[in-house]
Short mmCIF file of C-alpha atoms and ligand atoms in Angstrom, two decimals:
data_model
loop_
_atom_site.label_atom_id
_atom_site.label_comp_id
_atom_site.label_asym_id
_atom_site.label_seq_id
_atom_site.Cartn_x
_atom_site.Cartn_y
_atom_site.Cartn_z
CA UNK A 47 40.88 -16.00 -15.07
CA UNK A 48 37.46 -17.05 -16.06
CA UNK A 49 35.19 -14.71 -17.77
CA UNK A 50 32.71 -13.05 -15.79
CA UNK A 51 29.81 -14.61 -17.95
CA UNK A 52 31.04 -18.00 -18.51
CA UNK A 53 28.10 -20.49 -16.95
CA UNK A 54 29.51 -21.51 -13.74
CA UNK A 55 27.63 -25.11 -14.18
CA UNK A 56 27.50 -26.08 -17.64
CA UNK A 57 30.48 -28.93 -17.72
CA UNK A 58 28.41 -31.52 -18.58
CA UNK A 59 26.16 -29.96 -21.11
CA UNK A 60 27.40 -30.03 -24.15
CA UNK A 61 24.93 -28.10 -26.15
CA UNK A 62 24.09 -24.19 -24.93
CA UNK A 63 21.47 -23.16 -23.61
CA UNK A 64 18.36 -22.72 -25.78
CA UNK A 65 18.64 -18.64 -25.25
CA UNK A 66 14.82 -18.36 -24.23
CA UNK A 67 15.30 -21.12 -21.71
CA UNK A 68 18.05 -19.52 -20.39
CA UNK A 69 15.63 -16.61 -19.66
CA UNK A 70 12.91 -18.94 -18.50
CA UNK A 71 14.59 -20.63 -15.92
CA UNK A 72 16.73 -17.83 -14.90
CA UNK A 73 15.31 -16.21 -11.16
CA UNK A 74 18.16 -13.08 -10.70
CA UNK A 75 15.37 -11.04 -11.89
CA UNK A 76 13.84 -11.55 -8.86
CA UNK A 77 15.88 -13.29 -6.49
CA UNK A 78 18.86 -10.41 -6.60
CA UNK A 79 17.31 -8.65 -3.78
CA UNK A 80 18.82 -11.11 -1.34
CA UNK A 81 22.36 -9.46 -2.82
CA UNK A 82 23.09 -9.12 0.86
CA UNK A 83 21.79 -12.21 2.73
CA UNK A 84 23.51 -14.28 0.10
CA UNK A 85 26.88 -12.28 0.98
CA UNK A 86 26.61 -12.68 4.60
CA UNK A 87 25.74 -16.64 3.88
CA UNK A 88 28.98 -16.90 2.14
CA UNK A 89 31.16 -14.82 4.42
CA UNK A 90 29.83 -17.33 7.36
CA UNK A 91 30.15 -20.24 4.99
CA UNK A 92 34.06 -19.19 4.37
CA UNK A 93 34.54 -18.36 8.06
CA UNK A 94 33.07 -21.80 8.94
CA UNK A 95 35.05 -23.39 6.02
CA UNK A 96 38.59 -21.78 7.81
CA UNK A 97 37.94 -22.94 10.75
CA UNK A 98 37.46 -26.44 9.89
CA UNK A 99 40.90 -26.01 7.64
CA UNK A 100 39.08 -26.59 4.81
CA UNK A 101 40.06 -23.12 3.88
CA UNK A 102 43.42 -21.23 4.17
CA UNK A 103 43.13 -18.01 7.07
CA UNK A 104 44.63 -16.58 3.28
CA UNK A 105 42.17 -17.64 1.42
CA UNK A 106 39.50 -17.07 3.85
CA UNK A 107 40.02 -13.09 4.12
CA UNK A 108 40.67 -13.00 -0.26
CA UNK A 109 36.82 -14.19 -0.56
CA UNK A 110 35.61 -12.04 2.18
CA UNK A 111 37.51 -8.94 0.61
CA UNK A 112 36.32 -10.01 -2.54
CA UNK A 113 32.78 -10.41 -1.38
CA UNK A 114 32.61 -6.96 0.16
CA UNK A 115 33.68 -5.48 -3.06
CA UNK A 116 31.05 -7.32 -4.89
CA UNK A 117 28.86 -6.02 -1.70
CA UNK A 118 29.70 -2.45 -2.56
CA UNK A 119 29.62 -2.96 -6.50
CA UNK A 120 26.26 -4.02 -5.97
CA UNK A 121 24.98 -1.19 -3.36
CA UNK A 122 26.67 1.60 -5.71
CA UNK A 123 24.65 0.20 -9.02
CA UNK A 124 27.83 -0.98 -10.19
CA UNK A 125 27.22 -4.36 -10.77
CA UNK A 126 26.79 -5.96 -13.78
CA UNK A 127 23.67 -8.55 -13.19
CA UNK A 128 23.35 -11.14 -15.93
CA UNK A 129 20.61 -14.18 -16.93
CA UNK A 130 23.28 -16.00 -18.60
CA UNK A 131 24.48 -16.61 -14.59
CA UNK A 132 20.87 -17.64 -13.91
CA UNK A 133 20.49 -16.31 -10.12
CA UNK A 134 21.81 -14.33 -7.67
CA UNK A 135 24.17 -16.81 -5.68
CA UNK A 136 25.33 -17.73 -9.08
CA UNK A 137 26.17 -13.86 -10.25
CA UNK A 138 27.90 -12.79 -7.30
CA UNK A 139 30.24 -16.63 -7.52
CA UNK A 140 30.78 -15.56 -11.09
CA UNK A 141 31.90 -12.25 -9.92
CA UNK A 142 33.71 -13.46 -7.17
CA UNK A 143 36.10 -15.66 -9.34
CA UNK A 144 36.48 -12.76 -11.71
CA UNK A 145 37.74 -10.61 -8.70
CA UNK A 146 39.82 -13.35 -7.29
CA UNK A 147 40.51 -15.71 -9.40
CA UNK A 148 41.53 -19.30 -8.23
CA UNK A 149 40.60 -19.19 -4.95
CA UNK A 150 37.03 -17.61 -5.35
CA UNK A 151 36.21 -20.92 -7.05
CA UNK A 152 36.95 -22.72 -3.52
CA UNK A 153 34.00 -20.49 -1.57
CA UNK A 154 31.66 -23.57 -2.82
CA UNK A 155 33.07 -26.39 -1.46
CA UNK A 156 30.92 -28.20 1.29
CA UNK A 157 27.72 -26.45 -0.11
CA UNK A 158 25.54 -26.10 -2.82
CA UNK A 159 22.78 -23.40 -4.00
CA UNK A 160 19.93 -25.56 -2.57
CA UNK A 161 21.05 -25.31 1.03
CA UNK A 162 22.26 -21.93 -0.05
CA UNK A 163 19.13 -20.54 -1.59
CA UNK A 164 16.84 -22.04 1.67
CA UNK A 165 19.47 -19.93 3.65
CA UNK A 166 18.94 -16.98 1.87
CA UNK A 167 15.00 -16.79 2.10
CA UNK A 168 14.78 -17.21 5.38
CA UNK A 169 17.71 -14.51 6.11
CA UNK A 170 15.85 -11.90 4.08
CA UNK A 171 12.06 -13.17 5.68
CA UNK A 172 13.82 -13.05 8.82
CA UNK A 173 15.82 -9.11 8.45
CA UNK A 174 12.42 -8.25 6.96
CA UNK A 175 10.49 -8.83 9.97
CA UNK A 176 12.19 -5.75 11.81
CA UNK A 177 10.56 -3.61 9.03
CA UNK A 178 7.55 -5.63 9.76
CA UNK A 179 7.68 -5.39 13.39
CA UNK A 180 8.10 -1.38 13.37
CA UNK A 181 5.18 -0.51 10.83
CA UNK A 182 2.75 -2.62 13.04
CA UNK A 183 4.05 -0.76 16.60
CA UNK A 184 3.48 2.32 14.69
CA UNK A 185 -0.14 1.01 13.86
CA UNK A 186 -0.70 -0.63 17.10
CA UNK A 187 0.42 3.32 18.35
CA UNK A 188 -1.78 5.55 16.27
CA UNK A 189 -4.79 3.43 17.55
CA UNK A 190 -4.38 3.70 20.91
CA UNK A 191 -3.72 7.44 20.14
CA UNK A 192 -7.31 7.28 18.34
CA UNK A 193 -8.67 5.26 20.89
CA UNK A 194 -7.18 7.92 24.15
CA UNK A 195 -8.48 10.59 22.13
CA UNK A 196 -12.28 9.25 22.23
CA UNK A 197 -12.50 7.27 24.93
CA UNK A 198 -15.41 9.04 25.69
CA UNK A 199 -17.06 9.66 22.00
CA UNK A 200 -20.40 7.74 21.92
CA UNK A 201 -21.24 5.41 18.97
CA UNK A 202 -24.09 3.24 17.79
CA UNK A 203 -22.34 -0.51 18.29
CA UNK A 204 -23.26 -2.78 15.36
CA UNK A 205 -24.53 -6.03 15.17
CA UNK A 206 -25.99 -7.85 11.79
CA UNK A 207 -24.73 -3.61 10.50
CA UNK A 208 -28.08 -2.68 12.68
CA UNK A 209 -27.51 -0.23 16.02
CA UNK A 210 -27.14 -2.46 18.96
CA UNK A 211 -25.83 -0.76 21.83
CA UNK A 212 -23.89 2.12 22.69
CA UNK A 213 -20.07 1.53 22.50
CA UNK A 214 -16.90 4.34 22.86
CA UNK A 215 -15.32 4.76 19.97
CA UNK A 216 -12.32 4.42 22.01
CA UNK A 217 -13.90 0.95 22.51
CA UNK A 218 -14.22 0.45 19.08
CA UNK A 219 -10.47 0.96 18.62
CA UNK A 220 -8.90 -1.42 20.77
CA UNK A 221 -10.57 -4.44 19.66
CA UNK A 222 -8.82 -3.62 16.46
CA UNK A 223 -5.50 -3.00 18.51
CA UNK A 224 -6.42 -6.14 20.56
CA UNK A 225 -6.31 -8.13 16.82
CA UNK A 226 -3.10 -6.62 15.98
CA UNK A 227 -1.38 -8.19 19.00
CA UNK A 228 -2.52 -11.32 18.10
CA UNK A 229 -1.11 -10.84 14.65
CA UNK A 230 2.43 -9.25 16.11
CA UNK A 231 2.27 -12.49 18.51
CA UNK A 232 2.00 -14.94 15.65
CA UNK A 233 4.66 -13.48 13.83
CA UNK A 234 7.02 -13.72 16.88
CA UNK A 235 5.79 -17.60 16.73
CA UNK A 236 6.74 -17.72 13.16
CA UNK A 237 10.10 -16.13 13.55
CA UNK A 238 10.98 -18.65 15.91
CA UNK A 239 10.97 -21.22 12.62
CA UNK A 240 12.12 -19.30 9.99
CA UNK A 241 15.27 -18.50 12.29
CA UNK A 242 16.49 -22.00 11.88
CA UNK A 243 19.78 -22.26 9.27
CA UNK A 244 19.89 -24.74 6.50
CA UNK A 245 23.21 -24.51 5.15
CA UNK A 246 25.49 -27.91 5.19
CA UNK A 247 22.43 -30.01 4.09
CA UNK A 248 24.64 -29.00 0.53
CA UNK A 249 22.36 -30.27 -2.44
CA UNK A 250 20.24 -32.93 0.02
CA UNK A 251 22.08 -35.47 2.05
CA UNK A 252 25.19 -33.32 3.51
CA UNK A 253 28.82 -32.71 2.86
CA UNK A 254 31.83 -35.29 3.12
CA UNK A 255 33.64 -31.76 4.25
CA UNK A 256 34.02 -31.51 8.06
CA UNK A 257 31.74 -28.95 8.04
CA UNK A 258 30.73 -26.73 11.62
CA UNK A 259 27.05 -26.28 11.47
CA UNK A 260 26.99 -24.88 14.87
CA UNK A 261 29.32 -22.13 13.90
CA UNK A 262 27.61 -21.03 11.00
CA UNK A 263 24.35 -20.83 13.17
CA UNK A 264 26.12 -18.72 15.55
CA UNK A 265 28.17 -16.22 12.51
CA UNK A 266 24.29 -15.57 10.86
CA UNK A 267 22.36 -14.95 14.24
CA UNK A 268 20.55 -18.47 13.73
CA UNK A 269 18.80 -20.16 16.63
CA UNK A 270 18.22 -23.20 15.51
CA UNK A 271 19.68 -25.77 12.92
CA UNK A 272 17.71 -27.63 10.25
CA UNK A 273 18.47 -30.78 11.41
CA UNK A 274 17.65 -33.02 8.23
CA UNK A 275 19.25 -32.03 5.52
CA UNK A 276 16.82 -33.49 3.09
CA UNK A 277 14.10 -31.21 5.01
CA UNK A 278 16.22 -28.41 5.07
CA UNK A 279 16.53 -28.17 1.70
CA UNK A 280 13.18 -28.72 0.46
CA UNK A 281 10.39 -27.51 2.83
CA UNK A 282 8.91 -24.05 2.54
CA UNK A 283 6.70 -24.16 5.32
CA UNK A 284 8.15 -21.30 6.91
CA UNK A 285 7.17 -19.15 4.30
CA UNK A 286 3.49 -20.73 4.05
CA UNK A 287 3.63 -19.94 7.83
CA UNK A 288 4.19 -16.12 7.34
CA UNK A 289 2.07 -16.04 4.25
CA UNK A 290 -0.47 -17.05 7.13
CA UNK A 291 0.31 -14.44 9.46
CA UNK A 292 0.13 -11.99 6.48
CA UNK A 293 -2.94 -13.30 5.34
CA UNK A 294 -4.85 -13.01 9.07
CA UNK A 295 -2.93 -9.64 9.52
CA UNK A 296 -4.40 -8.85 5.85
CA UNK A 297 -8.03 -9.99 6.66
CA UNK A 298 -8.24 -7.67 9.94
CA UNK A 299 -6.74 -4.71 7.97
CA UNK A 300 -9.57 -5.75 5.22
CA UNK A 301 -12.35 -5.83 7.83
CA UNK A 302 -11.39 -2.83 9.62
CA UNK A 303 -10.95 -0.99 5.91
CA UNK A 304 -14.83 -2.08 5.39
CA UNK A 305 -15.60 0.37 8.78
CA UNK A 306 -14.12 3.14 7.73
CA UNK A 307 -15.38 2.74 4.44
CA UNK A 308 -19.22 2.51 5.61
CA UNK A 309 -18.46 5.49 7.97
CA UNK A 310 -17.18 7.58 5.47
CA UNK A 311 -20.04 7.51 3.25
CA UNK A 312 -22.21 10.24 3.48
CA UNK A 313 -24.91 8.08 4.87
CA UNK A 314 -23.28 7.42 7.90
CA UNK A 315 -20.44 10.28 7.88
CA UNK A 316 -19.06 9.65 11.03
CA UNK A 317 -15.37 10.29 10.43
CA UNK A 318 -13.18 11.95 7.66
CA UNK A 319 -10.00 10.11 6.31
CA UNK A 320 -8.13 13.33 5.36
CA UNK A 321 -8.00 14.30 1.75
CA UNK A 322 -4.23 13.01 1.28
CA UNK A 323 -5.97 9.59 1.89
CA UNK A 324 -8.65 9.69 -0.54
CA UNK A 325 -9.36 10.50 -4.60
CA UNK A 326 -11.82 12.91 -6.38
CA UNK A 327 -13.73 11.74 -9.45
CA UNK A 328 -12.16 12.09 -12.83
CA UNK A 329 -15.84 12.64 -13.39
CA UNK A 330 -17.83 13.48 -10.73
CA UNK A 331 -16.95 16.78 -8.33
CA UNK A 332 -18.54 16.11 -5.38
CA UNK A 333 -16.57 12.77 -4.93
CA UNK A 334 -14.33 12.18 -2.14
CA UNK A 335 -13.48 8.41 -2.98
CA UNK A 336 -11.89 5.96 0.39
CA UNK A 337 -8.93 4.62 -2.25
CA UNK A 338 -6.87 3.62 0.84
CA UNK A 339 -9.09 1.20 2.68
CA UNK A 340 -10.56 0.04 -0.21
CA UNK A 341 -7.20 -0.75 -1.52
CA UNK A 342 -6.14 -2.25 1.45
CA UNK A 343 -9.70 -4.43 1.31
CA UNK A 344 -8.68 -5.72 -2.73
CA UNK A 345 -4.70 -6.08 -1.51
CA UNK A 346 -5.61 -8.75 0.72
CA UNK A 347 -7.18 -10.97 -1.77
CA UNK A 348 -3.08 -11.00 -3.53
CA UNK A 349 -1.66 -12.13 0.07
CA UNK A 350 -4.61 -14.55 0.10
CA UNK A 351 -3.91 -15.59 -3.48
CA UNK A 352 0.07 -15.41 -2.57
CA UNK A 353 -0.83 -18.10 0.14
CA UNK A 354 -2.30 -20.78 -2.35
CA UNK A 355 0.26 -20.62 -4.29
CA UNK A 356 2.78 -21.37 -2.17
CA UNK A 357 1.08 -24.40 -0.60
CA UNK A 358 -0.17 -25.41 -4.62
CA UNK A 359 3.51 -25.23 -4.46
CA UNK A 360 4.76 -27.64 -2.17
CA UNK A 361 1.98 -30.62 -2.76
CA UNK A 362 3.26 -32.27 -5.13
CA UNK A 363 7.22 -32.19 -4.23
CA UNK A 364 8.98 -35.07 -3.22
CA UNK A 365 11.92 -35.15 -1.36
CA UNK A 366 14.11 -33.21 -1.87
CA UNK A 367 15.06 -30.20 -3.87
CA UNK A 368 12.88 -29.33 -7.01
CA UNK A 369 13.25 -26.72 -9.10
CA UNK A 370 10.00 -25.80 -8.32
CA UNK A 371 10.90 -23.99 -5.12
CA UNK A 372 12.43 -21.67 -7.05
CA UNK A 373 8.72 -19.90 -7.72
CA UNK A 374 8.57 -19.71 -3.63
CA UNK A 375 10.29 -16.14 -4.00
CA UNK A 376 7.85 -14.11 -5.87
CA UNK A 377 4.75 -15.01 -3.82
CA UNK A 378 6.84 -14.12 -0.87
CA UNK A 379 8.46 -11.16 -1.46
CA UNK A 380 4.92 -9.71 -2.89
CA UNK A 381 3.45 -10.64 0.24
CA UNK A 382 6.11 -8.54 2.51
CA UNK A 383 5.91 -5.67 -0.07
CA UNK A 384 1.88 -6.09 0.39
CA UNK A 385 2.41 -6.29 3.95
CA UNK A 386 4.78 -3.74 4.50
CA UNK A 387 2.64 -0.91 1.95
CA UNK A 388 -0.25 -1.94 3.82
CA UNK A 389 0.90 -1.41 7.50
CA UNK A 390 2.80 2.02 6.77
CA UNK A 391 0.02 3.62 4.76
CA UNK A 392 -2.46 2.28 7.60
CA UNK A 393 -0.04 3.85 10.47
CA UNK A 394 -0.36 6.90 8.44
CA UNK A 395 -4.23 7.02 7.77
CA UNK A 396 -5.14 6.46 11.18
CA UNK A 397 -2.70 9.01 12.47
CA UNK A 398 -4.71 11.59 10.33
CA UNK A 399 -8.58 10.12 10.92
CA UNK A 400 -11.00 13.00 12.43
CA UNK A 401 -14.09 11.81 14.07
CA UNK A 402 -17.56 13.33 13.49
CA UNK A 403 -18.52 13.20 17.34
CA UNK A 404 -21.45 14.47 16.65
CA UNK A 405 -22.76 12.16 14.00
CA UNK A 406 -22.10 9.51 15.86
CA UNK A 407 -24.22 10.15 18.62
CA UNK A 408 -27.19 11.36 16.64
CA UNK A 409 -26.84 7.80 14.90
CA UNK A 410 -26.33 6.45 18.90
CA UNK A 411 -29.45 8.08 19.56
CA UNK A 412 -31.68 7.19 16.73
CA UNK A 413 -31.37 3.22 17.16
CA UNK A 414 -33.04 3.13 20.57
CA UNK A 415 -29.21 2.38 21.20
CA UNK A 416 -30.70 1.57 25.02
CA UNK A 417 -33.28 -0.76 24.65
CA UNK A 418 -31.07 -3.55 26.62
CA UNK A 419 -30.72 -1.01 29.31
CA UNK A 420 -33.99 -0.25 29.76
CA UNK A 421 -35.00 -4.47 30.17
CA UNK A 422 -31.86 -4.53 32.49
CA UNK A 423 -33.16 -1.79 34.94
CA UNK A 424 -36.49 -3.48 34.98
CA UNK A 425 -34.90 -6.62 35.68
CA UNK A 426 -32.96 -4.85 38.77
CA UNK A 427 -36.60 -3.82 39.90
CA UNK A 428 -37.87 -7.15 39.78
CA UNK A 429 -39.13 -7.62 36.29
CA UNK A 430 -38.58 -10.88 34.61
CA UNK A 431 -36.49 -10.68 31.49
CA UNK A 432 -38.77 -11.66 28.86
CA UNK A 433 -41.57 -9.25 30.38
CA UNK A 434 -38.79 -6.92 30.64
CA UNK A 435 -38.31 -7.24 26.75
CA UNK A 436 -41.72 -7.07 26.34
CA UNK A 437 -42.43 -3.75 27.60
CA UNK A 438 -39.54 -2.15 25.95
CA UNK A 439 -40.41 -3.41 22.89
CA UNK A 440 -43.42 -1.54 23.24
CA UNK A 441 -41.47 1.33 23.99
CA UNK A 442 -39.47 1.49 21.23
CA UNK A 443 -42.57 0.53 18.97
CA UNK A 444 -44.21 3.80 20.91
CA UNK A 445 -41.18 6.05 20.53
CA UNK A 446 -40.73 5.28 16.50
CA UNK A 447 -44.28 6.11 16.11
CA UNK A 448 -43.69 9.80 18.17
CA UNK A 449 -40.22 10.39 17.09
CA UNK A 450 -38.58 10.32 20.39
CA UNK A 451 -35.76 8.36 21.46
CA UNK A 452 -36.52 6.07 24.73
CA UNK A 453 -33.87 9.02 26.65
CA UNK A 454 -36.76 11.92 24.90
CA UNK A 455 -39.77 10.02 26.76
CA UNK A 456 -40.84 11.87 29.76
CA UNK A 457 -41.50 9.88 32.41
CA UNK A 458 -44.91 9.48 32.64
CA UNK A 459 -44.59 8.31 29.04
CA UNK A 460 -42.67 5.68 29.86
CA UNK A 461 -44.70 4.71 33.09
CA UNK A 462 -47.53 3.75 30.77
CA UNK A 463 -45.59 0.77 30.00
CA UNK A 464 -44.02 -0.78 33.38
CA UNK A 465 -45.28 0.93 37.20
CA UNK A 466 -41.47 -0.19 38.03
CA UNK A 467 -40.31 2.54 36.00
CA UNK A 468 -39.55 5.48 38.57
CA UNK A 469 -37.02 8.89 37.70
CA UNK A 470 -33.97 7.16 38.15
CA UNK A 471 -34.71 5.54 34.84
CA UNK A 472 -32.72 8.28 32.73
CA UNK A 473 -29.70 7.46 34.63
CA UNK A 474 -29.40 4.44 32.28
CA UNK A 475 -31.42 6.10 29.29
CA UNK A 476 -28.95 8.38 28.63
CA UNK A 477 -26.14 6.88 26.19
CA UNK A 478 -23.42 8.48 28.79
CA UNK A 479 -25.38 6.35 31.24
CA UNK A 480 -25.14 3.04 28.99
CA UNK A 481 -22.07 3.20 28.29
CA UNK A 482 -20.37 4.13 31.79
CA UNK A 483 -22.39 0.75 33.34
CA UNK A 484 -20.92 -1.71 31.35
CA UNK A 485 -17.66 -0.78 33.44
CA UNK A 486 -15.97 -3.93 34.10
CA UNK A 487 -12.55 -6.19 32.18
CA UNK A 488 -13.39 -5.48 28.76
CA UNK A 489 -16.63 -3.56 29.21
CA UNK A 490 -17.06 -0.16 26.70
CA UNK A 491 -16.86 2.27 29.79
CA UNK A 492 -14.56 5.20 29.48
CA UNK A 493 -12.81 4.22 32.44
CA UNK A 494 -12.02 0.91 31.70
CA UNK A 495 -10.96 1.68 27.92
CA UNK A 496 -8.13 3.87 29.89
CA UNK A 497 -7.23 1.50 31.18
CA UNK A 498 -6.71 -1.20 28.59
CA UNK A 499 -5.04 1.66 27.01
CA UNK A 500 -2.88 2.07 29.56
CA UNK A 501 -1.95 -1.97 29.86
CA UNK A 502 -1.11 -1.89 26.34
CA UNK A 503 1.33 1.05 26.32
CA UNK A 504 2.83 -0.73 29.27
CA UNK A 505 3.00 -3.86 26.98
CA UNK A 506 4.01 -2.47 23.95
CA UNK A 507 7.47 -3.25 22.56
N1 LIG B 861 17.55 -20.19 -8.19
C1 LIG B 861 17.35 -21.43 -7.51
C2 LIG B 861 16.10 -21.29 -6.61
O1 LIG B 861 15.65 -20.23 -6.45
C3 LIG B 861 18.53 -21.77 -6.67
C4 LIG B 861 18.69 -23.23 -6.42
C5 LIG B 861 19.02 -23.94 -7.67
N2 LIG B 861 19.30 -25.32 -7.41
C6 LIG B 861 19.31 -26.23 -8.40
N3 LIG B 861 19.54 -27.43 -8.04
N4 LIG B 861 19.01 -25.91 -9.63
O2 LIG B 861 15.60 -22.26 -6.11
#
């Protein structure tokens, strides 16, 4: 029986390990989360081996007890996880042989831990996504909750931060749900790469072992095979890839975090976050502080940072393997933690947002919100554009001076500045008005914010 702790792939060395580099080089500290993927790589990689008579039926079922064992051990805390065996593939092997003895040191033939490890990562990126997936549905679902809910809430729309037009809040939502599709769409894209098996590229150029690649595929729910082995042992793209899904995802979650930051100062005060979403001062009492989006705002500069360094990574590498790659993990697996926080705590928040209906609308109100529809009616009545922009500028210049909001003008007020202005005027004046024209694919009215709403429950998965 070999010890437990005796390095698995020291033969040739015949000095030890210098004990710090033993700790420097070591990754189980990190890497033994993929406990699991690395046990379903080797139960495939046993299957596979059986089938090609390279193992025994015998000795194929003694490493998959002995596996599951180790599988358990680990689950139940009862594992004993050491640097001395460097990494996780090389910790559960160890404790594989002590379980089994002899024939636990066959489970590596045809392989070694660089296809292995590439196996691994994308096995636990991949069985990650379904986490992944299900926080952003439950996103995507509180906004269009948000967005059903005040699909007829008037707000001042924004552009350069100065009141535009009117917009629905409702409005306001989906394009945030619209960006989130495109995010859940590019990680689909993504998957379709990561989902791609590397193992029998062994260290870089193959195995002489007959080995079944297809098999393998097929035993770890692979679609596709890596189909250079020198490739499939070195590239990380696929992880740069979802790095750059996170880091998109990560920049809308940032943006949107920025709105609901500005609204809930008290300047604006147009929605409240809920108090289990935000701090008090240690210092000052009146404080109600917007931790969670502004968290969410400084957590995307790490998935941003997380992203460099994986392609400062690969730059330099030449084919194949380096032992570089073996920094890939913690960049990724802080980016899926980052990811996943972010997306659940987000769910959450907007599931609890109130909105200040009426605070809105005053703020609607105050920015001569409908200027535009103003120069649009005269337009309709003949006016050219640029005289149409002309008089309302006046307008507004007239209504800042008196206080009055163009919708507060009575009509003979507002005659002063066109004769084409007749009482139909307030139809569009009014921010209800404004809002319920622009009712076409896209448009802020009510109507047709239902009805995106109601696409993208239809679409939702
Ligand atoms: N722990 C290593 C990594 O994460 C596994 C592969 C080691 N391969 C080697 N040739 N040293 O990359």
């Amino acid at each position: 029986m070999t010890a437990p702790n005796k390095k698995l792939s020291s033969a040739r060395l015949t000095q030890p390990t210098n004990a710090f580099v033993e700790e420097f080089t070591a990754s189980v500290q990190f890497d033994q989360r993929m406990y699991q993927q690395d046990i379903e790589g080797s139960i495939a990689h046993a299957t596979m081996l059986a089938s090609v008579d390279v193992l025994t039926e015998v000795e194929r079922d003694q490493i998959i007890a002995g596996l599951n064992i180790i599988l358990s051990e680990i689950e139940e805390d009862q594992f004993e996880w050491s640097i001395a065996q460097e990494d996780v593939h090389m910790n559960i092997e160890a404790r594989l042989i002590a379980l089994t003895g002899e024939v636990g040191k066959k489970l590596h033939t045809g392989r070694s831990r660089n296809d292995q490890v590439a196996t691994d990562v994308r096995l636990y990126l991949r069985d990650m996504m379904t986490p992944i997936t299900a926080e952003l549905n439950r996103l995507q679902t509180a906004l269009l909750n948000v967005a059903e809910r005040e699909a007829e809430t008037i707000m001042p729309g924004f552009t350069h931060l100065q009141t535009a037009q009117p917009v629905t809040f409702g409005h306001h939502m989906m394009a945030w749900y619209e960006m989130l599709v495109r995010d859940a769409e590019r990680m689909e894209d993504c998957a379709k790469r990561v989902n791609s098996l590397p193992l029998g590229a062994a260290a870089l150029a193959g195995t002489t072992f007959p080995i079944d690649r297809e098999l393998t595929a097929k035993l770890l729910g692979f679609d596709r095979i890596c189909l250079n082995s020198l490739d499939a042992v070195s590239d990380r793209d696929f992880a740069i890839e979802f790095n750059s899904f996170a880091s998109i995802l990560m920049m809308h979650l940032s943006r949107f975090s920025e709105e609901l930051i500005i609204w809930s100062s008290a300047q604006f005060d147009f929605v409240d976050l809920g108090d289990s979403f935000c701090t008090g001062s240690s210092i000052m009492p009146q404080k109600k502080n917007p931790d969670v989006p502004e968290l969410i705002r400084g957590k995307t500069s790490r998935v941003y940072g997380n992203m460099f360094n994986l392609f400062t990574l690969m730059k330099n590498q030449p084919l194949a393997y380096n032992k570089d790659n073996q920094e890939d993990k913690e960049p990724l697996f802080d980016t899926i933690d980052t990811l996943l926080g972010s997306l659940r705590v987000y769910a959450d928040m907007m599931a609890a947002i109130t909105v200040k209906k009426d605070n809105m609308r005053n703020a609607a109100l105050r920015g001569y919100a409908t200027a535009t529809d103003l120069a649009d009616y005269l337009v309709r009545k003949g006016v050219a554009f640029r005289d149409a922009h002309e008089v309302v500028g006046l307008s507004v210049a007239y209504g800042i001076k008196h206080h009055k909001d163009l919708s507060e003008m009575s009509l003979e007020e507002l005659q002063a500045f066109s004769d084409q202005i007749s009482d139909d005027v307030f139809d569009v004046l009014t921010l209800e008005g404004s809002v319920a024209a622009r009712n076409h694919l896209g448009g802020t009215a009510p109507e047709q914010v239902i009805k995106a709403i109601k696409v993208a429950r239809s679409q939702q998965k």
